[in-house]
Coordinates of C-alpha atoms in Angstrom, one line a residue:
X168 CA 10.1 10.5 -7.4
X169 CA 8.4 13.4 -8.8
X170 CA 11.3 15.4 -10.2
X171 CA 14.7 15.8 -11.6
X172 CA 16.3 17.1 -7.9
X173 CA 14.2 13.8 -6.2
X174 CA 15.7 11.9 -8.8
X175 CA 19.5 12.6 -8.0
X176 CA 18.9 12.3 -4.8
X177 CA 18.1 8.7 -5.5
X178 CA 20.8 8.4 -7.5
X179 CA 23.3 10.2 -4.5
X180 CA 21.6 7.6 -2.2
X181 CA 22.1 4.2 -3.7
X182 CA 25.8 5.6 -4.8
X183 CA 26.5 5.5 -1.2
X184 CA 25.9 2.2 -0.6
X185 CA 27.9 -0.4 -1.6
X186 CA 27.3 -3.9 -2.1
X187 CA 24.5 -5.3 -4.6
X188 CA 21.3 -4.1 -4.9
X189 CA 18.1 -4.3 -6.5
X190 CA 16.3 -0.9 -7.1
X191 CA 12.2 -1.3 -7.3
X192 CA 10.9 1.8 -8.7
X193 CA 7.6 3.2 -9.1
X194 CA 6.2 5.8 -11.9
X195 CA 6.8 9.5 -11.3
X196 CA 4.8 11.1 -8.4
X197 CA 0.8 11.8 -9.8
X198 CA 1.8 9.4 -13.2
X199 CA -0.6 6.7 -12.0
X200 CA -3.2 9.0 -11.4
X201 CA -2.8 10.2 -14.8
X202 CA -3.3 7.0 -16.5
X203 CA -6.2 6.2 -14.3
X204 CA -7.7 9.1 -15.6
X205 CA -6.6 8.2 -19.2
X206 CA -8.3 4.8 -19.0
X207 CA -11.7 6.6 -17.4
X208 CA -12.0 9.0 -20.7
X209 CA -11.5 5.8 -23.0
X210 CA -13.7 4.2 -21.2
X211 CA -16.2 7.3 -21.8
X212 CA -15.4 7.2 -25.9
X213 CA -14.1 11.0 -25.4
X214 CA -11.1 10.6 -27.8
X215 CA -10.0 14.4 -27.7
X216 CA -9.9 14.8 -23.8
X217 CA -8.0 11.4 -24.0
X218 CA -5.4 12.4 -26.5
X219 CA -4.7 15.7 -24.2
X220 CA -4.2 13.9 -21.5
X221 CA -1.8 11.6 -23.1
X222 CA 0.4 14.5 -24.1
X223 CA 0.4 15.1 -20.4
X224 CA 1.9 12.2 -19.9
X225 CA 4.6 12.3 -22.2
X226 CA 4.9 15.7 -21.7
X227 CA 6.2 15.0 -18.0
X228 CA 8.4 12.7 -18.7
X229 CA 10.2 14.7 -21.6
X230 CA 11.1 17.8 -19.2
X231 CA 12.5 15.5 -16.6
X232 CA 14.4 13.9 -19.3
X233 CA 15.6 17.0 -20.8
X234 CA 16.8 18.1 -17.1
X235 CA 18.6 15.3 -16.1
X236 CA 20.7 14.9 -19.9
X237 CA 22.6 17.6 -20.3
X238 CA 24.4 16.0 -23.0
X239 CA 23.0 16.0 -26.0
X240 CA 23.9 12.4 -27.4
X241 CA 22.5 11.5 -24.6
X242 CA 19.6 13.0 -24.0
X243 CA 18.5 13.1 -28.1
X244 CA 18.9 8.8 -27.6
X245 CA 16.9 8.9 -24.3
X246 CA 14.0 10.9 -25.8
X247 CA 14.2 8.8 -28.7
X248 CA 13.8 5.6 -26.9
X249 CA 11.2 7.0 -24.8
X250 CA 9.4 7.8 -27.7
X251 CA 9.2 4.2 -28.7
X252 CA 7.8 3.2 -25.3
X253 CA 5.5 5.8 -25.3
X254 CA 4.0 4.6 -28.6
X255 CA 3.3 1.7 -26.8
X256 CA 1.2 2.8 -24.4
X257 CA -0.5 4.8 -27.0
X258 CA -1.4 1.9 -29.4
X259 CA -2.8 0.3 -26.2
X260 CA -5.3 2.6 -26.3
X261 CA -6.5 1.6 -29.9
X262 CA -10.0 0.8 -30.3
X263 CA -12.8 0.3 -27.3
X264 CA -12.2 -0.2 -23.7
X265 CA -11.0 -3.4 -22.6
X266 CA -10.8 -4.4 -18.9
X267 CA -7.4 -6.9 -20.5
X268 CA -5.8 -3.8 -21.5
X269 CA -6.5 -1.8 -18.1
X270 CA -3.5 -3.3 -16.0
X271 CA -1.0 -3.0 -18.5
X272 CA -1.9 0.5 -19.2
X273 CA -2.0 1.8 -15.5
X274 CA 1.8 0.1 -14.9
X275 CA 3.3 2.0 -17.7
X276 CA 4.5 4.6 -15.3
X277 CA 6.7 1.6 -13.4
X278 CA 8.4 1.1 -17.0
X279 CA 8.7 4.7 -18.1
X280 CA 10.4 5.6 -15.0
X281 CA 12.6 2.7 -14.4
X282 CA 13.5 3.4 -18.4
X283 CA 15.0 7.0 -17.4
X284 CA 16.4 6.6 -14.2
X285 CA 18.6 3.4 -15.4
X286 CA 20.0 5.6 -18.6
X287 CA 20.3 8.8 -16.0
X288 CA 22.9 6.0 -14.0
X289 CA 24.9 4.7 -17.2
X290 CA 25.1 8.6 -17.8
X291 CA 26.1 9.3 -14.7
X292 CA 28.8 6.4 -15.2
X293 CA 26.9 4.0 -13.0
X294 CA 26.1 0.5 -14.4
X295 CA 23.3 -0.8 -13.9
X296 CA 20.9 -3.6 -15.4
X297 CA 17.3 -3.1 -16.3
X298 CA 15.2 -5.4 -15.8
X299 CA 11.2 -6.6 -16.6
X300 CA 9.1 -7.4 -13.5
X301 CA 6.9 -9.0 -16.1
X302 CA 9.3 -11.4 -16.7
X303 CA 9.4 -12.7 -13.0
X304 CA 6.9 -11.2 -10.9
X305 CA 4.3 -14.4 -11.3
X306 CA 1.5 -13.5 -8.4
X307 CA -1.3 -15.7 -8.6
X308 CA -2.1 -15.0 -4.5
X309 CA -2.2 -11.5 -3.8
X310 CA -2.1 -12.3 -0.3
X311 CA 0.5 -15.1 -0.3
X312 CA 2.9 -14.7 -3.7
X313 CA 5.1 -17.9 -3.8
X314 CA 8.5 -16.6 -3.8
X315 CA 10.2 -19.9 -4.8
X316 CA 8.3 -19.4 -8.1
X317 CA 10.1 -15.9 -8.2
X318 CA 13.1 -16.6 -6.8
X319 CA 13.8 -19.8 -9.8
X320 CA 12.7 -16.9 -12.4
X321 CA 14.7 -14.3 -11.6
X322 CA 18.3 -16.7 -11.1
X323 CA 17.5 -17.5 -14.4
X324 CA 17.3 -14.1 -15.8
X325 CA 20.2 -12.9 -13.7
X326 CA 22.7 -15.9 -15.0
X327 CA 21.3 -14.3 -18.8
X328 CA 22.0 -10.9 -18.2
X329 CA 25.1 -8.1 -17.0
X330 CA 26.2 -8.9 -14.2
X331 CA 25.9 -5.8 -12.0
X332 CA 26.2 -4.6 -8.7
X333 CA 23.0 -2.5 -9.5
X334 CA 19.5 -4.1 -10.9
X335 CA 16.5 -2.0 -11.5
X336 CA 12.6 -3.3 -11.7
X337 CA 9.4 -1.7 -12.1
X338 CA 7.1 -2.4 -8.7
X339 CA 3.5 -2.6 -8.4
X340 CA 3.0 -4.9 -11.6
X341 CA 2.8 -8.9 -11.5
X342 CA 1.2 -11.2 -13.5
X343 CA -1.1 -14.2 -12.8
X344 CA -2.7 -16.6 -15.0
X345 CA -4.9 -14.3 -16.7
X346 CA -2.2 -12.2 -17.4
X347 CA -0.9 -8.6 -16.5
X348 CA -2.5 -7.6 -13.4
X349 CA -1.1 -5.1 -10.2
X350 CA -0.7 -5.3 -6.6
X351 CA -2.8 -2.6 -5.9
X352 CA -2.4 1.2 -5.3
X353 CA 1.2 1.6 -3.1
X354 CA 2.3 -1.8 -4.1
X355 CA 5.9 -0.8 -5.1
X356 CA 6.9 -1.5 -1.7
X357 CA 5.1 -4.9 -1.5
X358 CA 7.0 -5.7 -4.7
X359 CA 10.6 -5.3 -2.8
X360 CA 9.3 -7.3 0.1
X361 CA 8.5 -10.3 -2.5
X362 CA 11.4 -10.1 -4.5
X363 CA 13.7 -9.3 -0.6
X364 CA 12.2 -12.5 0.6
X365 CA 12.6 -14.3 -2.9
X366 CA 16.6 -13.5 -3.1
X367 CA 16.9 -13.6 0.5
X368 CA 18.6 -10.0 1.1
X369 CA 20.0 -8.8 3.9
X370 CA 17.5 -5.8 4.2
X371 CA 15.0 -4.0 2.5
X372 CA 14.9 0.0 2.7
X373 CA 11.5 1.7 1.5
X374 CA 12.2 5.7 0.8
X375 CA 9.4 7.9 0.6
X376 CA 9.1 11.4 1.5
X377 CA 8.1 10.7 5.2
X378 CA 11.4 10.1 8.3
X379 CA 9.6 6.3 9.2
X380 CA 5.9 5.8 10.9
X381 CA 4.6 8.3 13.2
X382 CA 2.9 7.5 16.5
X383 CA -0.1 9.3 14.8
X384 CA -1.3 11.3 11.3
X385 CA 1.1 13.9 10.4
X386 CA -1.7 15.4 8.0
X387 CA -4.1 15.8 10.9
X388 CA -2.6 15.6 14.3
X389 CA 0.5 18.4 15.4
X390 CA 3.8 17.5 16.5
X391 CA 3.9 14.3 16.0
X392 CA 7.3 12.1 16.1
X393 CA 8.7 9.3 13.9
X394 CA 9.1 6.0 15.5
X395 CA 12.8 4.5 15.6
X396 CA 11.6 0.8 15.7
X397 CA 8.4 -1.3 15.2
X398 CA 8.1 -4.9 15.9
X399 CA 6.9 -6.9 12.2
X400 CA 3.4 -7.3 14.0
X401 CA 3.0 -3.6 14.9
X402 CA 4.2 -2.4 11.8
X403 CA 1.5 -4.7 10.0
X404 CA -1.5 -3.4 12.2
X405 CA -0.6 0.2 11.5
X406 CA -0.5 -0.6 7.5
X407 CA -3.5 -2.4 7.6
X408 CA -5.3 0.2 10.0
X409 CA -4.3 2.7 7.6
X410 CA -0.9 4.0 7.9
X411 CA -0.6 5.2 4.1
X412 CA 3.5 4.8 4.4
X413 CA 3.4 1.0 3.8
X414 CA 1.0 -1.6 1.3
X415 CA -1.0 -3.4 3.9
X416 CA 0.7 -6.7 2.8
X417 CA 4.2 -5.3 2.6
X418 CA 5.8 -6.9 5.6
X419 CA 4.4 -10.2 5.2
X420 CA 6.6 -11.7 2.9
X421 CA 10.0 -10.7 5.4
X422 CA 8.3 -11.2 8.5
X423 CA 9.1 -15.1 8.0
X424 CA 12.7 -15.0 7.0
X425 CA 13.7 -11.9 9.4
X426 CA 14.8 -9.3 7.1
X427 CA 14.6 -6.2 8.3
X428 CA 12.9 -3.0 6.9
X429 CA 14.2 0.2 7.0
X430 CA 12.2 3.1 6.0
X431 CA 13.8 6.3 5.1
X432 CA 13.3 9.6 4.0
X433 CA 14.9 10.5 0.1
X434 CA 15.2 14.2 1.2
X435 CA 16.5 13.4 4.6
X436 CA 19.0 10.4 4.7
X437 CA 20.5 11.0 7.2
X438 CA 17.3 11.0 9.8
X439 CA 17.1 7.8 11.9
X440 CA 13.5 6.9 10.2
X441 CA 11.9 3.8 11.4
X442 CA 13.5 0.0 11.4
X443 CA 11.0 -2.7 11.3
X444 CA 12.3 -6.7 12.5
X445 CA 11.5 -9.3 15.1
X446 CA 13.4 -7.1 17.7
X447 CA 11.1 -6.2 20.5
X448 CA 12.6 -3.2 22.0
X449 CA 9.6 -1.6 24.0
X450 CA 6.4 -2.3 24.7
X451 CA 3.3 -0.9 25.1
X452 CA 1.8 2.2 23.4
X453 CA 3.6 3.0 19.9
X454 CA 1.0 4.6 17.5
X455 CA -2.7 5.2 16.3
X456 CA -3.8 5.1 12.4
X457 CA -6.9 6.0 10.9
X458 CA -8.4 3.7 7.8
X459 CA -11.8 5.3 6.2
X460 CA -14.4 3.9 4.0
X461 CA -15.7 1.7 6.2
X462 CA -19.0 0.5 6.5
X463 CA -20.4 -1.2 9.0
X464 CA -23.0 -4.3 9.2
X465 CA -25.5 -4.9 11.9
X466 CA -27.4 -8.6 11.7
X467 CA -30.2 -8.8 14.4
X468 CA -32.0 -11.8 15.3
X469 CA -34.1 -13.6 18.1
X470 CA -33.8 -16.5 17.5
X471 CA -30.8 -18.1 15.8
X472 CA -28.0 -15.8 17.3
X473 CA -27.0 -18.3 20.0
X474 CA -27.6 -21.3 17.7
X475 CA -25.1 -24.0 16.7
X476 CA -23.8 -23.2 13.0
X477 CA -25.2 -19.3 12.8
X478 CA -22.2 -17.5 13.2
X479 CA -20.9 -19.8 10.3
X480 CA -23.3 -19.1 7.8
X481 CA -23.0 -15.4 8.4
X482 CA -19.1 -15.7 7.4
X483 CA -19.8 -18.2 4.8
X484 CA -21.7 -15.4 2.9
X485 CA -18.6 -13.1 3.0
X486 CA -16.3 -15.9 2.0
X487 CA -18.5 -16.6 -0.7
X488 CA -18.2 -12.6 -1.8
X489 CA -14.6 -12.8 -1.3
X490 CA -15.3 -9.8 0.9
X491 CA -12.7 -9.8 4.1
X492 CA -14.4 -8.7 7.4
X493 CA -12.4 -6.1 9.3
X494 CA -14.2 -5.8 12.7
X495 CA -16.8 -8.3 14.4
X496 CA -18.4 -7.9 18.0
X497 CA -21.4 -10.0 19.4
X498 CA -24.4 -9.6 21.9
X499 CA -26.9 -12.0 22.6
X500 CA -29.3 -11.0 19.5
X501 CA -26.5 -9.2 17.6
X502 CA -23.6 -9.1 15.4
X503 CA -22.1 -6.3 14.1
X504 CA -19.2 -6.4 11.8
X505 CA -17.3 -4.1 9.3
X506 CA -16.1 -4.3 5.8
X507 CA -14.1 -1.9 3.8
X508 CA -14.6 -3.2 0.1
X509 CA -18.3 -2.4 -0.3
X510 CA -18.3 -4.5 -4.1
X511 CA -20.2 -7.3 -3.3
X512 CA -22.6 -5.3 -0.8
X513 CA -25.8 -5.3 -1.9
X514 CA -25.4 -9.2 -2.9
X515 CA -24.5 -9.7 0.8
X516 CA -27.5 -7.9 2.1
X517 CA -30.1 -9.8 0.1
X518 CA -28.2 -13.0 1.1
X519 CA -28.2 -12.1 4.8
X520 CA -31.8 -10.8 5.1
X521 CA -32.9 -14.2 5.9
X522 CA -31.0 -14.2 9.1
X523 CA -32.2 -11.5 10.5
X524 CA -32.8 -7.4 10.4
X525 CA -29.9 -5.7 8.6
X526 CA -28.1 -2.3 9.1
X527 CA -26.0 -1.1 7.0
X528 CA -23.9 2.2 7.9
X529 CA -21.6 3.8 5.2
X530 CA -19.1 6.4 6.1
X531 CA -17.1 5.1 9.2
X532 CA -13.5 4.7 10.1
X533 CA -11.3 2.6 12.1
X534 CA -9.3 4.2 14.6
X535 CA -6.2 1.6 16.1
X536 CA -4.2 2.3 18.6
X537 CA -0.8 -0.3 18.1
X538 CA 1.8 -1.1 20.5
X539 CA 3.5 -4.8 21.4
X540 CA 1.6 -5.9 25.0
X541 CA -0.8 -3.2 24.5
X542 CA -3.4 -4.5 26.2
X543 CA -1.4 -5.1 29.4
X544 CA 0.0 -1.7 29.6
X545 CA -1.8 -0.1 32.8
X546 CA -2.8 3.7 30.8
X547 CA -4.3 1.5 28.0
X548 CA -7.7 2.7 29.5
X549 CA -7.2 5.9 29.0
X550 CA -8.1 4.9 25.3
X551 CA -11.9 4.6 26.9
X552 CA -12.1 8.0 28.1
X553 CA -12.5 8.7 24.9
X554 CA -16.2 7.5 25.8
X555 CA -16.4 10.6 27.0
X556 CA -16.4 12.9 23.9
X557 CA -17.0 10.6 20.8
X558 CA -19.6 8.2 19.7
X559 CA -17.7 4.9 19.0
X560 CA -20.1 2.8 17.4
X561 CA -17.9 -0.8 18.0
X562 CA -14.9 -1.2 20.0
X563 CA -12.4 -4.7 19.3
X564 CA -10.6 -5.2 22.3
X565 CA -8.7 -8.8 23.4
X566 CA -8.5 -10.5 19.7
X567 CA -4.5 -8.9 19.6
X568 CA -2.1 -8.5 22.5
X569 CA -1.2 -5.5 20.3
X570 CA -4.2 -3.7 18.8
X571 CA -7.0 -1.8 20.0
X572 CA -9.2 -0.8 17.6
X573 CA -12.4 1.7 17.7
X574 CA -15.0 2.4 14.8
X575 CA -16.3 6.3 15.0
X576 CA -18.0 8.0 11.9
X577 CA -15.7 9.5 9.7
X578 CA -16.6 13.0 10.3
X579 CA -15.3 12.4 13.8
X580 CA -12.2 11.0 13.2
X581 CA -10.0 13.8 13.3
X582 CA -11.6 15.3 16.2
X583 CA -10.8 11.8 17.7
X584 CA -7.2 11.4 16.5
X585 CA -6.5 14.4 18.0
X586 CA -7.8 13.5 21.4
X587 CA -6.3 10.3 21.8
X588 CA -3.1 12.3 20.8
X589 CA -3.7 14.1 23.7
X590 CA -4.6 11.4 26.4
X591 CA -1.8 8.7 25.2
X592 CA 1.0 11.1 24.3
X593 CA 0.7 14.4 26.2
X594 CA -0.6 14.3 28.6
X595 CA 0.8 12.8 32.1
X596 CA 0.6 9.2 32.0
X597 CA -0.4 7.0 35.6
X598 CA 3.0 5.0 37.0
X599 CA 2.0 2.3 40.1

């Protein structure tokens, strides 16, 4: 929500709806980015570009604040209130950097926002109850939350608080034992699978400003169409491969209990958008998604490739870098594999050189083609004729009924986007 106008249209949305619900916001559209940038200048010492930058911030709130209130009571107490928070923020800045004080800064555009848009309800005669994700959002495992843990929290704040047909929480921040920490950029929707799962709703609904998945990348491929349904597994390939509408570990936590995800549009409600459940309704080719920054690793070696225990030690070094591998394929005196969090890399190199010659290739991208039974639908070889055109530097093929997935450099990728657009959804496909 970037403005007043996307603001009510929130508001018009949930308003149609009956029943309860829980409302997981996050900060205004580019807010993140702001205090990303804020955090980079203290870390710099450059107080004066910091303090500017700030008044950004609390600039951008104030205006939609002043648009929304038309009422004066109300909007003088909003502002006020705001103010408060906004000090804050501001105090977190005092003295030098500290990496403690760098999550809780970054998620003060999940409170801000929340803050307005539950006074813009009351005002709008709408009750509602605010609530703290810090209070119940314990995420120790990124990759697995418990959401007993957060389901035993949050009865216990609910039977404290209002009870209302509306709740409101901030997404993206957690904590874990060390404290405040974040689910990582686009996590707002992974925070409203944990806390669906954790209260066991009936359905979760993402809105962004997008009608559902696309079978490829609006931003680079023409005419492209939204997809009415994806199978949990499909939609979980696209988001890892890429697809920037969903966190990668957003269907994970409703996969197991079968609630169903619906993802709409805020500026188009009433547009089908895309439902993802356990429902297989086609199979076959669905989509293709595009993930960049990845580089890849080649390990060569004549002598202990086909050797009892090699392959292990190889992933034992990336295990020990917590660093996940995307893509692996094998030859007789090869492995090549990819990774997209390049952190640990030169610690992996100097612990792999004694296995063999090592390649390392930055600037590649993983191109996947999704669909349930992909690999048994008869065109899926018409993905290969891409041969043709592009060089595709590893190809994973047979690890998922449901994923094919192709590594080209970067600087190819649109050019090969586009071309698989072409051969998989234009042009005639081959019936027996």
């Amino acid at each position: 929500m970037g403005t007043a106008g996307s603001i009510r249209n929130v508001k018009d949305i949930i308003s149609s709806q009956g029943g309860e619900k829980m409302i997981v916001l996050s900060a205004m559209s580019g807010v993140t980015n702001d205090l990303v940038e804020s955090i980079k200048l203290w870390k710099e010492g450059n107080r004066e570009e910091l303090g500017q930058k700030l008044k950004e911030i609390r600039q951008k709130h104030i205006a939609v604040i002043e648009e929304l209130f038309p009422d004066k009571l109300y909007r003088t107490a909003t502002t006020d209130r705001f103010g408060s928070l906004f000090v804050q923020l501001e105090n977190c800045f005092l003295g030098e950097y500290s990496k403690k004080r760098e999550a809780e800064i970054v998620t003060f555009g999940e409170t801000f926002l929340t803050f307005i848009f539950s006074g813009f309800m009351e005002a709008e005669g709408i009750q509602n109850t605010l609530l703290n994700s810090k209070d119940f959002m314990v995420v120790d495992n990124l990759e697995n939350p418990d959401t007993k843990i957060i389901q035993k929290l949050l009865k216990e704040i609910l039977a404290k608080e209002k009870q209302s047909e509306i709740y409101i929480a901030q997404g993206f921040v957690c904590v874990d034992h060390s404290g405040i920490n974040t689910l990582k950029r686009g996590g707002s929707d992974y925070t409203a699978t944990i806390i669906a799962a954790a209260i066991e709703a009936r359905e979760v609904q993402i809105w962004t400003d997008i009608d559902g998945f696309h079978n490829n990348d609006p931003r680079y491929v023409e005419g492209t169409s939204a997809i009415s349904h994806l199978t949990f597994e499909e939609a979980a390939e696209l988001a890892y491969f890429g697809a920037k509408i969903l966190h990668p570990q957003t269907v994970s936590p409703v996969k197991e209990k079968g609630i169903p995800i619906y993802l709409k549009n805020t500026f188009t409600p009433n547009a089908v958008g895309t439902k993802i459940s356990s429902e297989v309704q086609s199979t076959g080719l669905k989509a293709i998604s595009a993930k960049d920054g990845i580089t890849a690793i080649r390990i060569k070696s004549n002598r202990m490739l086909m050797a009892h225990g090699f392959l292990k030690k190889i992933f034992e070094v990336f295990d020990k870098h917590e660093t996940a591998i995307d893509m692996i394929t094998t030859s007789e005196i090869a492995i090549s594999l990819t990774i997209d969090d390049t952190t640990k890399l030169e610690e992996i190199r100097e612990e792999l050189d004694q296995y063999g010659e090592i390649t390392v290739d930055r600037d590649h991208s993983i191109i996947c083609v999704v669909g349930e039974g992909l690999i048994n639908d008869k065109n899926a070889f018409r993905i290969f004729e891409l041969l043709n055109a592009i060089q595709v530097r590893m190809i994973s093929y047979g690890g998922s009924n449901n994923n094919i997935s192709l590594l080209v450099d970067t600087s190819t990728k649109v050019e090969t986007l586009r071309l698989l657009n072409n051969k998989l959804f234009r042009e005639q496909p081959i019936t027996a």
